[in-house]
PDB file of C-alpha atoms and ligand atoms in Angstrom:
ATOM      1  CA  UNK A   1     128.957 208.042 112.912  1.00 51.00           C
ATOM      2  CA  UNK A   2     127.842 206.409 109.851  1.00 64.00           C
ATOM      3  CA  UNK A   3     127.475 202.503 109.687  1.00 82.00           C
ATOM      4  CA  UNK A   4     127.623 200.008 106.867  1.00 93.00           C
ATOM      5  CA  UNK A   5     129.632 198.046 104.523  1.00 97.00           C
ATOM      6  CA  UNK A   6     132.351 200.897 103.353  1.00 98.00           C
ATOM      7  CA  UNK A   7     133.186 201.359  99.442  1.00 98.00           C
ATOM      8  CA  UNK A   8     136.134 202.987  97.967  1.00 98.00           C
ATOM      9  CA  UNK A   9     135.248 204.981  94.736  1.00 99.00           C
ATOM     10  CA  UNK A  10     138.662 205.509  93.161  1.00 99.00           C
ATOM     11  CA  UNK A  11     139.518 207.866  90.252  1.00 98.00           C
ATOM     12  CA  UNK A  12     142.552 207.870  87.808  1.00 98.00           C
ATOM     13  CA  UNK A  13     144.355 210.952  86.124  1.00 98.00           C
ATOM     14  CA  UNK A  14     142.670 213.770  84.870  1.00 98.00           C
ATOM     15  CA  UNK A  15     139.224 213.664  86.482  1.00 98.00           C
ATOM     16  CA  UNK A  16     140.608 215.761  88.766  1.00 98.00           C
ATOM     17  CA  UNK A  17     139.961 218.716  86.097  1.00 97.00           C
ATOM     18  CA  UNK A  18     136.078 217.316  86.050  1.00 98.00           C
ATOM     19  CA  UNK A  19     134.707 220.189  85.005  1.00 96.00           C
ATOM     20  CA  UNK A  20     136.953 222.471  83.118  1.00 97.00           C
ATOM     21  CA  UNK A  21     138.277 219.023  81.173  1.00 96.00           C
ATOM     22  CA  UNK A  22     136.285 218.600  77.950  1.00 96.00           C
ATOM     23  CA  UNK A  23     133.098 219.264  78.949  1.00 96.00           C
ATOM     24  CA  UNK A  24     131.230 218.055  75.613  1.00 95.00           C
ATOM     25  CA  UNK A  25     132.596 214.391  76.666  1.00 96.00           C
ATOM     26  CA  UNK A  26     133.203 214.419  80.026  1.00 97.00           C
ATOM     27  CA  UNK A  27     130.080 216.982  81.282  1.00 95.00           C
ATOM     28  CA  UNK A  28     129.808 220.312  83.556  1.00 96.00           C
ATOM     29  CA  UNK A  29     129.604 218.637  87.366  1.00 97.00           C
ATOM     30  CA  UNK A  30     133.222 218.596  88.902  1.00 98.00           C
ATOM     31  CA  UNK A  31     134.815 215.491  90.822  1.00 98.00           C
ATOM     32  CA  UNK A  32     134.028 217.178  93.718  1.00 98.00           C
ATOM     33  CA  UNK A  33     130.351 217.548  93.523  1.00 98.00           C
ATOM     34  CA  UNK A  34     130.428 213.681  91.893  1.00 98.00           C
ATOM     35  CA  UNK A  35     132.089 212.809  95.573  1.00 98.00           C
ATOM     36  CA  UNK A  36     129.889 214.567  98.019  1.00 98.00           C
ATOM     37  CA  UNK A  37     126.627 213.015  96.103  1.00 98.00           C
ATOM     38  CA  UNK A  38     128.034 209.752  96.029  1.00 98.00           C
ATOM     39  CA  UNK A  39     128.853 209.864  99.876  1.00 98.00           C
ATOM     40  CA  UNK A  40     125.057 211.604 100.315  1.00 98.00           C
ATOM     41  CA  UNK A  41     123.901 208.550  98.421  1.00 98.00           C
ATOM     42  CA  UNK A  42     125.708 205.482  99.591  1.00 98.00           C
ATOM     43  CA  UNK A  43     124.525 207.223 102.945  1.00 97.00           C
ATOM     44  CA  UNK A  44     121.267 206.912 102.089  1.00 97.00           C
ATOM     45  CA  UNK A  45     121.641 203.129 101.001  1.00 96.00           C
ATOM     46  CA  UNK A  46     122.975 202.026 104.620  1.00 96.00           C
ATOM     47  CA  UNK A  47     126.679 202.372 102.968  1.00 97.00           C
ATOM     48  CA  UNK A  48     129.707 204.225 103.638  1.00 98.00           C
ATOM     49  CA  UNK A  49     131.633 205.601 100.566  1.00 98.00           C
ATOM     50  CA  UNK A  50     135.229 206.892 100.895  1.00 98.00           C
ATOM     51  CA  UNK A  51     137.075 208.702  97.610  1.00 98.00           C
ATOM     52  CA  UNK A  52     140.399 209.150  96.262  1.00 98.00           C
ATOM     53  CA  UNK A  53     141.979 210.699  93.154  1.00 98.00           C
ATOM     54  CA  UNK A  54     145.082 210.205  91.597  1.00 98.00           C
ATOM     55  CA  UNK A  55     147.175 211.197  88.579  1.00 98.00           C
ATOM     56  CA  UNK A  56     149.884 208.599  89.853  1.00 98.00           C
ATOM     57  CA  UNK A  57     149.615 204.604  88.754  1.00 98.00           C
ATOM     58  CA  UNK A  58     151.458 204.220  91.752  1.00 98.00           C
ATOM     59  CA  UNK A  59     149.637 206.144  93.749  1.00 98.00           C
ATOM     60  CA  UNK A  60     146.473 204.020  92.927  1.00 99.00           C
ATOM     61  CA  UNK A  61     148.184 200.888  93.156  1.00 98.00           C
ATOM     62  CA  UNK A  62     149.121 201.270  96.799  1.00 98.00           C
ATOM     63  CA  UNK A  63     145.593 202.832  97.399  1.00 98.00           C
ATOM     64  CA  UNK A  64     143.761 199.363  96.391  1.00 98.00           C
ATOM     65  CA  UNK A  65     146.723 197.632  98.372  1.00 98.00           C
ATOM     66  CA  UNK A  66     145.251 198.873 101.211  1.00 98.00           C
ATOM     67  CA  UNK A  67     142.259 198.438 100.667  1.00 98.00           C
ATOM     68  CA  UNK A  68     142.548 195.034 102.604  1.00 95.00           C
ATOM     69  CA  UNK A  69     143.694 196.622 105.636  1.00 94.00           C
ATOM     70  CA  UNK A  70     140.856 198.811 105.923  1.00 96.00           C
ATOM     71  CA  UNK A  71     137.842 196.106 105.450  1.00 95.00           C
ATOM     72  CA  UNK A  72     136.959 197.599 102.510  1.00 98.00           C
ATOM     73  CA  UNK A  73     133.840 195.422 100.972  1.00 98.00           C
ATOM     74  CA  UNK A  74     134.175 196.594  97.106  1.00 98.00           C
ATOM     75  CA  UNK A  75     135.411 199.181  94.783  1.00 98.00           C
ATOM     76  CA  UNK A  76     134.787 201.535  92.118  1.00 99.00           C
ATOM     77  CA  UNK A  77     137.058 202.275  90.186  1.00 98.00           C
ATOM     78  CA  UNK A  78     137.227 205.024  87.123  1.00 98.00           C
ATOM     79  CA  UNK A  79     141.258 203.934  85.851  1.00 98.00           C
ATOM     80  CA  UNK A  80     140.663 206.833  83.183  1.00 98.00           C
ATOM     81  CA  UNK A  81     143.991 206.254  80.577  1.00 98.00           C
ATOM     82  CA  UNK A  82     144.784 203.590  83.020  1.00 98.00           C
ATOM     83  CA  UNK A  83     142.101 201.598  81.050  1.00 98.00           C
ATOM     84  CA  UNK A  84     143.700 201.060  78.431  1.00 98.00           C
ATOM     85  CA  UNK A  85     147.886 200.797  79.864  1.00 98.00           C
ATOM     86  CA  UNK A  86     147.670 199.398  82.945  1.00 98.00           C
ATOM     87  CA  UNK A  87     148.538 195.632  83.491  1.00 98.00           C
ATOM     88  CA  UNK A  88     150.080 197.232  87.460  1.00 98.00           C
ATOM     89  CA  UNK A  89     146.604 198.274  88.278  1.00 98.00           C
ATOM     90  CA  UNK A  90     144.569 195.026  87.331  1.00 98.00           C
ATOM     91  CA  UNK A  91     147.698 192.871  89.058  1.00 98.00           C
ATOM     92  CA  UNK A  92     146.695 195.188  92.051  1.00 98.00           C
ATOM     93  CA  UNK A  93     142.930 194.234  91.718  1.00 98.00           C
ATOM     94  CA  UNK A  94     143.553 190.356  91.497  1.00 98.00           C
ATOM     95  CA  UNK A  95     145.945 190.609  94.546  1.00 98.00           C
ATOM     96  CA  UNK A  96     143.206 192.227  96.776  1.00 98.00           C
ATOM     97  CA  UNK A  97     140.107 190.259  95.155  1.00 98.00           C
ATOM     98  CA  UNK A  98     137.816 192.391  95.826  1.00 98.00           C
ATOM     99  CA  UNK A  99     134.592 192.730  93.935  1.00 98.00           C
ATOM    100  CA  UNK A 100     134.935 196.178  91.621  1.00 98.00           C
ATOM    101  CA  UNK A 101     133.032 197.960  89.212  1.00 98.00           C
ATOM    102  CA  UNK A 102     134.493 199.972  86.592  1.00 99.00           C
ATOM    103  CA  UNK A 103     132.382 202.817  85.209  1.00 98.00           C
ATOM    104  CA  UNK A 104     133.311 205.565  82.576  1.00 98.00           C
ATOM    105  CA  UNK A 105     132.244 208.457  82.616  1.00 98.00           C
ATOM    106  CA  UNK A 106     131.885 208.546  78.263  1.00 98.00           C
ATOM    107  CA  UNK A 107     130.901 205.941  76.115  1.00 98.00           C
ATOM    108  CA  UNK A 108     134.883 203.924  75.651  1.00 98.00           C
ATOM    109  CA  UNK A 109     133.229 202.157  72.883  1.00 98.00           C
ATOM    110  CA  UNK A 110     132.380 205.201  70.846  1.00 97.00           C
ATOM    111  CA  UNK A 111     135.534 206.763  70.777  1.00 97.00           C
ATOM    112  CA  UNK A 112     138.817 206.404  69.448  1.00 96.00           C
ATOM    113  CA  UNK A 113     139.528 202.722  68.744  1.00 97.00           C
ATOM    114  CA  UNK A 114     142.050 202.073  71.561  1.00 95.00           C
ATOM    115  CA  UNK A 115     139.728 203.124  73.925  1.00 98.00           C
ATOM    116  CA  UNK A 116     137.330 200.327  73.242  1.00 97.00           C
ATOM    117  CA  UNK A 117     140.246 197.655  75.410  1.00 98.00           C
ATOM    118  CA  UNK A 118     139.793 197.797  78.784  1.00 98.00           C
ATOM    119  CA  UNK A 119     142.284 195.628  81.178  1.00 98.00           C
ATOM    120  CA  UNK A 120     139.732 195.618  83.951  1.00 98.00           C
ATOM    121  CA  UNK A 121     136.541 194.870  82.258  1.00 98.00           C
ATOM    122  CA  UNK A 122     136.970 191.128  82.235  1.00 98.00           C
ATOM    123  CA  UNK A 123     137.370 190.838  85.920  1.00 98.00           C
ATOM    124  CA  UNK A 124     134.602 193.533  86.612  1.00 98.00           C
ATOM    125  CA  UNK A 125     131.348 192.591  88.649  1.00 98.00           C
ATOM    126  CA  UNK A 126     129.881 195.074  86.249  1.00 98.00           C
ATOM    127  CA  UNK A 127     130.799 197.926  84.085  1.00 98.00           C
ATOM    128  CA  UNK A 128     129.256 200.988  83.584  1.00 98.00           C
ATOM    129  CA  UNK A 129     129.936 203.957  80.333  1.00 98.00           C
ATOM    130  CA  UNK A 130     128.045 206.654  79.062  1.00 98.00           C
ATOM    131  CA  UNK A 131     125.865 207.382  81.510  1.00 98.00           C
ATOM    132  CA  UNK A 132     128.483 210.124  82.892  1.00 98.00           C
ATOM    133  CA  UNK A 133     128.083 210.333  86.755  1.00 98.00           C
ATOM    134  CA  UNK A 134     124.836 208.628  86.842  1.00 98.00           C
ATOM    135  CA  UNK A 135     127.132 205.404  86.557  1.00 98.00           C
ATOM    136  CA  UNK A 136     128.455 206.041  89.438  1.00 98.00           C
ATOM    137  CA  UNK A 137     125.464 206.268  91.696  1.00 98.00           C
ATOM    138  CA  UNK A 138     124.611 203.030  89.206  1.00 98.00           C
ATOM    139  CA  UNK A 139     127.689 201.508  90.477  1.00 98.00           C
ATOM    140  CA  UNK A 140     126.813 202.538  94.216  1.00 98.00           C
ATOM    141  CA  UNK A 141     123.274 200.942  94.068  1.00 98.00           C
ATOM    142  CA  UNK A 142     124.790 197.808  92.430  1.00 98.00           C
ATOM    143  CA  UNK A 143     126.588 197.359  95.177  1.00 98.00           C
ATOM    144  CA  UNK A 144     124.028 197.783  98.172  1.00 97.00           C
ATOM    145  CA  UNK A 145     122.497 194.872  96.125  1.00 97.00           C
ATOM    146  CA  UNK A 146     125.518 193.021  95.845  1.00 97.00           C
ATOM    147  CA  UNK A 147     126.673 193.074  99.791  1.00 95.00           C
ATOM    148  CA  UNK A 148     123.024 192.390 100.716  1.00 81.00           C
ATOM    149  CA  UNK A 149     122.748 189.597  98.512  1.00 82.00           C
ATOM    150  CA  UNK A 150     126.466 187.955  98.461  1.00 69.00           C
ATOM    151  CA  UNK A 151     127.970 186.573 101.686  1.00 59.00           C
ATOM    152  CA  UNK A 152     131.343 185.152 100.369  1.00 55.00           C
ATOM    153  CA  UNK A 153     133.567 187.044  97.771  1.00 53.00           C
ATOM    154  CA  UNK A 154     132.883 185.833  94.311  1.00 48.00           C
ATOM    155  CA  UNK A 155     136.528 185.521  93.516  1.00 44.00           C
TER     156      UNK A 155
HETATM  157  C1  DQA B   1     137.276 207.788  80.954  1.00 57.44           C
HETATM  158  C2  DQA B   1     137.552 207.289  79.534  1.00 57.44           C
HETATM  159  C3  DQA B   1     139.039 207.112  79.293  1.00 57.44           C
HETATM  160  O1  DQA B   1     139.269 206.653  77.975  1.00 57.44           O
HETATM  161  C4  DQA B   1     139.770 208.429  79.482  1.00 57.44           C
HETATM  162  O2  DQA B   1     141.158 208.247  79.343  1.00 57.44           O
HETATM  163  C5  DQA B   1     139.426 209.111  80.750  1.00 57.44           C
HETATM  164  C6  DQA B   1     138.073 209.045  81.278  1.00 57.44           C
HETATM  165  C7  DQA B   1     135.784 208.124  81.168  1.00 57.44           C
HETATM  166  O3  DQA B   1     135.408 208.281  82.324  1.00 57.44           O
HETATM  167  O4  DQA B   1     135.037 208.249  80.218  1.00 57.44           O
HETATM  168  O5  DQA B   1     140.263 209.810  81.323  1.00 57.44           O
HETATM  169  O6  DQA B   1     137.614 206.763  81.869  1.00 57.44           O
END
């Protein structure tokens, strides 16, 4: 059985269709495949990663809820539209405190204006766009640096 500080890697609506789903701004490699390599990596880093996808505010709301329960040490988090709507979701985040990072898949800022207004950014360890899923094994290192280096939560 694998050891280590365990991460959640959580992904809002629509990146389930990774893939199929605009590929000139969202890229070829399905959610999937993005899931089993970050697992293979975090692995690799003396981590456990565990994922979940949702096309439900809700649904990711109660998810980070329980994050407590399940001595999770830090999330990442892709909110997809939920960037840009979702007041429930960073409420969620400052009930848990848990050290997050958001990452985007595109570059938010070089998009359609109200993409450029996150609600999570401000309260993000760090935040990662445009580097499609290369952010998220970003995100994943981050963190092995992060839980080596930080012994109490930073908030
Ligand atoms: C996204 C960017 C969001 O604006 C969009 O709604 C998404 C995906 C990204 O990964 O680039 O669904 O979060």
């Amino acid at each position: 059985m694998t050891t280590g500080p365990l991460l959640w890697l959580l992904h809002g609506p629509n990146l389930n269709m990774l893939g199929q789903r605009e590929p000139d701004v969202y890229g070829s490699q399905t959610l999937e495949s993005i899931n089993t390599q970050s697992v293979t990596l975090a692995k690799s880093l003396g981590l456990r990663l565990e994922s979940f996808q949702s096309n439900h505010e809700g649904e990711l709301v109660d998810r980070i809820q329980q994050a407590l329960g399940q001595n999770v040490k830090g999330l990442i988090l892709n909110p997809a539209a939920f960037t840009h709507t979702s007041v429930a979701l960073r409420d969620a985040l400052a009930a848990v405190a848990l050290p997050f990072v958001e990452v985007h898949l595109s570059n938010i800022h070089r998009r359609e204006p109200f993409r450029s207004h996150s609600y999570f950014s401000d309260k993000a360890e760090a935040v990662v766009c445009g580097m499609g899923p290369l952010g998220y094994e970003s995100a994943i290192r981050f963190f092995q640096k992060y839980l080596l280096t930080t012994t109490t939560p930073s908030r």
